[in-house]
Amino acid sequence: MKKVLCLAMIALMVSAVNLNAQSNHEFPEGTVPNIHNINGAQYPRIGKDKRTYFRVYAPDAKKVEISFRGEMTKGDDGYWTLVSKGPEVVGFHYYTVIIDGVETADPNGKPFFGMGRWVSGIEIPEDGVDYYKAKDVPHGTVSESWYYSNVRNEWRHCFVYTPACYDKEPNRKFPVLYLQHGFGENEYGWANQGCANFILDNLIAEGKAVPMIVVMDNGNIESRTPLPGEKPEDVRPRMINTFPKVLLNDIIPHIEKNYRVLTDRENRAMAGLSFGGLHTFTTTLNNLDKFAYIGGFSGAGSIDLNNLDEAYGGVFKDRKAFNDKVHVFFMGIGSEENPERTKKLSDGLKAAGINNIYYESPGTAHEFLTWRRCLNEFAPLLFKK
Amino acid sequence: MKKVLCLAMIALMVSAVNLNAQSNHEFPEGTVPNIHNINGAQYPRIGKDKRTYFRVYAPDAKKVEISFRGEMTKGDDGYWTLVSKGPEVVGFHYYTVIIDGVETADPNGKPFFGMGRWVSGIEIPEDGVDYYKAKDVPHGTVSESWYYSNVRNEWRHCFVYTPACYDKEPNRKFPVLYLQHGFGENEYGWANQGCANFILDNLIAEGKAVPMIVVMDNGNIESRTPLPGEKPEDVRPRMINTFPKVLLNDIIPHIEKNYRVLTDRENRAMAGLSFGGLHTFTTTLNNLDKFAYIGGFSGAGSIDLNNLDEAYGGVFKDRKAFNDKVHVFFMGIGSEENPERTKKLSDGLKAAGINNIYYESPGTAHEFLTWRRCLNEFAPLLFKK
């Protein structure tokens, strides 16, 4: 291993030289580095007009692309460059660097789990908006917490947001929101690209949301790709079948044993984005004795309005009972991701007498800015009954 | 952004197909996937003989390499393969995938910040050794904690390990170990590739270590590469100059304000690996009024034994005073990374009357297994005076 180490050290030096080689290069006027770049890395950059600038050193590659943005142009100096055709939508977007057809993560940027893999991310600043930023308010913490899953027979971990007052008030118990990612993400998503911790910090500091604990776990049980013997269409049903069991039998007991939490249904909420919305509907609507608040963000699940009385074991049959039990039934969606289906569901349920809240995020699609906004709308409604 | 989203969804499906395309492929006998692979990803794999197996789909690439391990061989099916020449050393090793000369992170593996960038990692199982694994013992948590740095005028975060009993004993205060990464890593290193949380969980559960808090922050202040106007040789002095100020003025006050900690020097330790060892020596030896325990793991710093009385502001001049104040002065190193210099320093200090402990990790180089072992040796010595 000695040789390997020497190589590692040379690689470190070479890397420093490579990055440094950019120092003779003039940055496009008015551009700043992406906030997720590692210290010292200058690309990707973002312009005042919200166009993105990519630059990759690949003298021996035949073709270099940036995912969703297209082919880069090779310069005589071995650097490939690309400027986005127009301004990008504000908020968070994934990117990968595709080298001669191989999709890779950018080692010069903080990795985010999205698109089903560890990829890279770029944040386009949203002028005058700071609800998802670190502000000068008391900050909660996000903890990685390990537990043994008897359902899965394995060690698992979840991330747990505790509000700033959690440690200051050692006798206080808190309500809990179980918050799920989508099919493309994992348990790291909400507290990284989702900024859930900062959103909660800010809402709580302004007195808009009740101090609460937020638990973020991985809902994509075992594998996003078919297991031996499985067909592609078996993957999601496997997850939908297993995750509620893990949540109810492993995660919730772990949280209630190890955190100071209120354990009645009135103090337990669940929400999720995209596929996590389906997990939320499946889990909560089949277990209304355990949850009083429900949120689907770009993922309200499908409910057959023509057979409403049969859906989810007949939970909607007695409208009044449902409305009494579920204090918030929230459906959020981005205006640019064909919101009609969700709007129709919300309207249909209202017409049928089922209370619910519809929220449409303006100008955003199936992306994290939609979900940050959904959380920012949803969290203030919780635990106020 | 609508089009981008549709592309994202197609990319997701294509990715699923690509991974799935491996299902007709027979895995080399007796191999298992790397534990850091994302769910469902089958490569890299590790054999019973501890050889590593890499496989990358890159039909259009001219050359594909795995860092430190060499060139891959292209098959007719567009997959490139590589098997390590012999068994790899047990423990954790970095790798990157080099596509036509461009070094990239593997999106199918958990990313680790090492080699100065976000790269990939492979764990070679160590038979019969479990001190750094998740075991059936009470588990502490690792929290991400945000604070405003007045020294740096920016929001920063650190990771904080709190032992399993922290929340169970709300009136108890705990000693603190400030634990630093090296020049190639960042604040994520110790609680990921370092397994610091599991090492502490296990030591505490066995009664070998005192329950303590461990704080892990980024010691590579601002940029690992030269800033405008800096020469490469200015980088490390800038960090060595600034980090102790951040630690003493920002991090320690933040921890003491927000966690239940003992705040006297007898209950404060610092250790670091490689460049973090130099940070440790610089910080602690210049501030012995604040630290009573010191550890350098593969990074003991350099002390001129011929001018011992002058080193670090004369801290060694009064041997007895030093020995009375510093209860543990620990120097660890791997047997395969030229340990002679550290051994000579330890012996020379001992000969001069300065108590210290020398630990040599057998068979390991400048790598995380050395540092896991150093932590496992060092932590039980803390806070027992």
Coordinates of N, CA and C in Angstrom, one line a residue, chain A residues 64-141:
Chain A
V64 N -17.8 16.0 -24.2 CA -18.1 16.3 -22.8 C -19.5 17.0 -22.8
E65 N -20.4 16.5 -22.0 CA -21.7 17.1 -21.9 C -22.0 17.4 -20.4
I66 N -22.9 18.4 -20.2 CA -23.5 18.6 -18.9 C -25.0 18.2 -18.9
S67 N -25.4 17.3 -18.0 CA -26.7 16.7 -18.1 C -27.8 17.8 -18.2
F68 N -28.8 17.6 -18.9 CA -29.9 18.5 -19.1 C -29.5 19.8 -19.8
R69 N -28.2 20.1 -20.1 CA -27.8 21.4 -20.6 C -27.1 21.2 -22.0
G70 N -26.6 20.1 -22.3 CA -26.1 19.9 -23.6 C -24.6 19.7 -23.7
E71 N -24.1 19.7 -25.0 CA -22.7 19.4 -25.3 C -21.8 20.6 -24.9
M72 N -20.7 20.4 -24.4 CA -19.7 21.5 -24.2 C -18.8 21.7 -25.4
T73 N -18.2 22.8 -25.5 CA -17.3 23.2 -26.6 C -15.9 23.1 -26.1
K74 N -15.0 22.4 -26.9 CA -13.6 22.3 -26.5 C -12.8 23.5 -27.0
G75 N -12.0 24.0 -26.1 CA -11.0 25.0 -26.4 C -9.6 24.5 -26.7
D76 N -8.8 25.3 -27.2 CA -7.4 24.8 -27.6 C -6.6 24.5 -26.3
D77 N -7.0 25.0 -25.2 CA -6.3 24.7 -23.9 C -6.7 23.4 -23.2
G78 N -7.6 22.7 -23.9 CA -8.0 21.4 -23.3 C -9.2 21.6 -22.3
Y79 N -9.7 22.8 -22.1 CA -10.9 23.1 -21.3 C -12.1 23.1 -22.2
W80 N -13.2 22.4 -21.7 CA -14.5 22.4 -22.4 C -15.4 23.4 -21.6
T81 N -16.1 24.1 -22.3 CA -17.0 25.1 -21.7 C -18.4 25.0 -22.2
L82 N -19.3 25.4 -21.3 CA -20.8 25.5 -21.7 C -21.4 26.6 -20.9
V83 N -22.2 27.4 -21.6 CA -23.0 28.4 -20.9 C -24.5 28.1 -21.2
S84 N -25.3 28.1 -20.2 CA -26.7 27.7 -20.4 C -27.3 28.7 -21.4
K85 N -28.2 28.2 -22.2 CA -28.8 29.0 -23.3 C -29.5 30.2 -22.7
G86 N -30.2 30.1 -21.6 CA -30.9 31.2 -21.0 C -30.7 31.1 -19.5
P87 N -31.4 32.0 -18.8 CA -31.4 31.9 -17.3 C -32.0 30.6 -16.9
E88 N -31.4 30.0 -15.8 CA -32.0 28.8 -15.2 C -33.1 29.2 -14.2
V89 N -34.0 28.3 -14.0 CA -35.0 28.6 -12.9 C -34.3 28.7 -11.6
V90 N -34.7 29.6 -10.7 CA -34.1 29.7 -9.4 C -34.3 28.5 -8.6
G91 N -33.4 28.3 -7.6 CA -33.5 27.1 -6.8 C -32.5 26.1 -7.1
F92 N -32.7 24.8 -6.7 CA -31.7 23.8 -6.8 C -31.9 22.9 -8.0
H93 N -30.8 22.6 -8.7 CA -30.9 21.7 -9.9 C -29.7 20.7 -9.8
Y94 N -30.0 19.5 -10.2 CA -28.9 18.5 -10.3 C -28.1 18.7 -11.6
Y95 N -26.9 18.3 -11.6 CA -26.2 18.1 -12.9 C -25.2 17.0 -12.8
T96 N -24.8 16.4 -13.9 CA -23.8 15.4 -14.0 C -22.9 15.9 -15.1
V97 N -21.6 15.4 -15.1 CA -20.7 15.6 -16.2 C -20.6 14.3 -17.0
I98 N -20.9 14.4 -18.3 CA -20.9 13.2 -19.1 C -19.6 13.2 -19.9
I99 N -18.7 12.3 -19.6 CA -17.4 12.2 -20.3 C -17.5 11.1 -21.3
D100 N -17.4 11.4 -22.6 CA -17.5 10.3 -23.6 C -18.6 9.3 -23.3
G101 N -19.7 9.8 -22.9 CA -20.9 9.0 -22.7 C -21.1 8.4 -21.3
V102 N -20.1 8.6 -20.4 CA -20.2 8.1 -19.1 C -20.7 9.2 -18.1
E103 N -21.8 9.0 -17.5 CA -22.3 10.0 -16.6 C -21.6 9.9 -15.2
T104 N -21.1 11.1 -14.8 CA -20.3 11.0 -13.6 C -20.6 12.2 -12.7
A105 N -20.3 12.1 -11.4 CA -20.4 13.2 -10.5 C -19.2 14.0 -10.5
D106 N -19.3 15.3 -10.2 CA -18.2 16.3 -10.3 C -17.5 16.3 -8.9
P107 N -16.3 15.8 -8.9 CA -15.6 15.7 -7.6 C -15.3 17.1 -7.0
N108 N -15.5 18.2 -7.7 CA -15.3 19.5 -7.2 C -16.6 20.2 -6.6
G109 N -17.6 19.4 -6.5 CA -18.9 19.9 -5.9 C -19.4 19.0 -4.9
K110 N -20.1 19.5 -3.9 CA -20.8 18.7 -2.9 C -21.8 17.7 -3.6
P111 N -21.7 16.5 -3.2 CA -22.6 15.5 -3.8 C -24.0 15.5 -3.1
F112 N -25.0 15.3 -4.0 CA -26.4 15.2 -3.5 C -26.9 13.9 -4.1
F113 N -27.7 13.1 -3.3 CA -28.3 11.9 -3.8 C -29.6 12.4 -4.5
G114 N -29.6 12.2 -5.8 CA -30.8 12.6 -6.6 C -30.7 11.8 -7.9
M115 N -31.7 11.7 -8.7 CA -31.7 11.0 -9.9 C -31.3 9.5 -9.6
G116 N -31.5 9.1 -8.4 CA -31.1 7.7 -8.0 C -29.7 7.4 -7.8
R117 N -28.8 8.4 -7.8 CA -27.4 8.3 -7.7 C -26.8 9.5 -6.9
W118 N -25.5 9.4 -6.6 CA -24.8 10.5 -6.0 C -24.4 11.4 -7.1
V119 N -25.0 12.5 -7.3 CA -24.7 13.5 -8.4 C -24.3 14.8 -7.9
S120 N -24.3 15.8 -8.7 CA -23.8 17.1 -8.3 C -25.0 18.1 -8.4
G121 N -24.9 19.3 -7.7 CA -26.0 20.2 -7.6 C -25.6 21.6 -7.8
I122 N -26.4 22.4 -8.4 CA -26.2 23.8 -8.5 C -27.3 24.6 -8.0
E123 N -27.0 25.7 -7.3 CA -28.1 26.5 -6.6 C -28.2 27.8 -7.3
I124 N -29.3 28.2 -7.9 CA -29.5 29.4 -8.6 C -30.2 30.4 -7.6
P125 N -29.5 31.5 -7.2 CA -30.0 32.3 -6.2 C -31.4 32.9 -6.5
E126 N -32.2 33.0 -5.5 CA -33.6 33.5 -5.7 C -33.6 34.9 -5.0
D127 N -33.6 35.9 -5.7 CA -33.5 37.3 -5.2 C -34.5 37.6 -4.1
G128 N -34.1 38.1 -3.0 CA -35.0 38.6 -1.9 C -35.7 37.5 -1.2
V129 N -35.3 36.2 -1.4 CA -36.0 35.1 -0.7 C -35.0 34.5 0.2
D130 N -35.3 34.3 1.5 CA -34.3 33.7 2.4 C -34.9 32.7 3.4
Y131 N -36.1 32.3 3.1 CA -36.8 31.4 4.1 C -36.0 30.0 4.2
Y132 N -35.2 29.7 3.2 CA -34.5 28.4 3.3 C -33.0 28.6 3.5
K133 N -32.6 29.8 3.9 CA -31.2 30.0 4.1 C -30.9 30.1 5.6
A134 N -29.6 29.9 5.9 CA -29.1 30.0 7.3 C -29.2 31.5 7.7
K135 N -30.0 31.8 8.6 CA -30.1 33.2 9.1 C -29.7 33.3 10.5
D136 N -29.7 34.6 11.0 CA -29.2 34.8 12.4 C -30.4 34.6 13.3
V137 N -30.7 33.3 13.4 CA -31.8 32.9 14.3 C -31.3 31.6 15.1
P138 N -31.9 31.2 16.2 CA -31.4 30.0 16.8 C -31.5 28.8 15.9
H139 N -30.5 28.0 15.8 CA -30.5 26.9 14.8 C -30.7 25.5 15.5
G140 N -31.5 24.7 15.0 CA -31.7 23.4 15.4 C -30.5 22.6 14.9
T141 N -30.5 21.3 15.2 CA -29.4 20.4 14.6 C -30.1 19.3 13.9

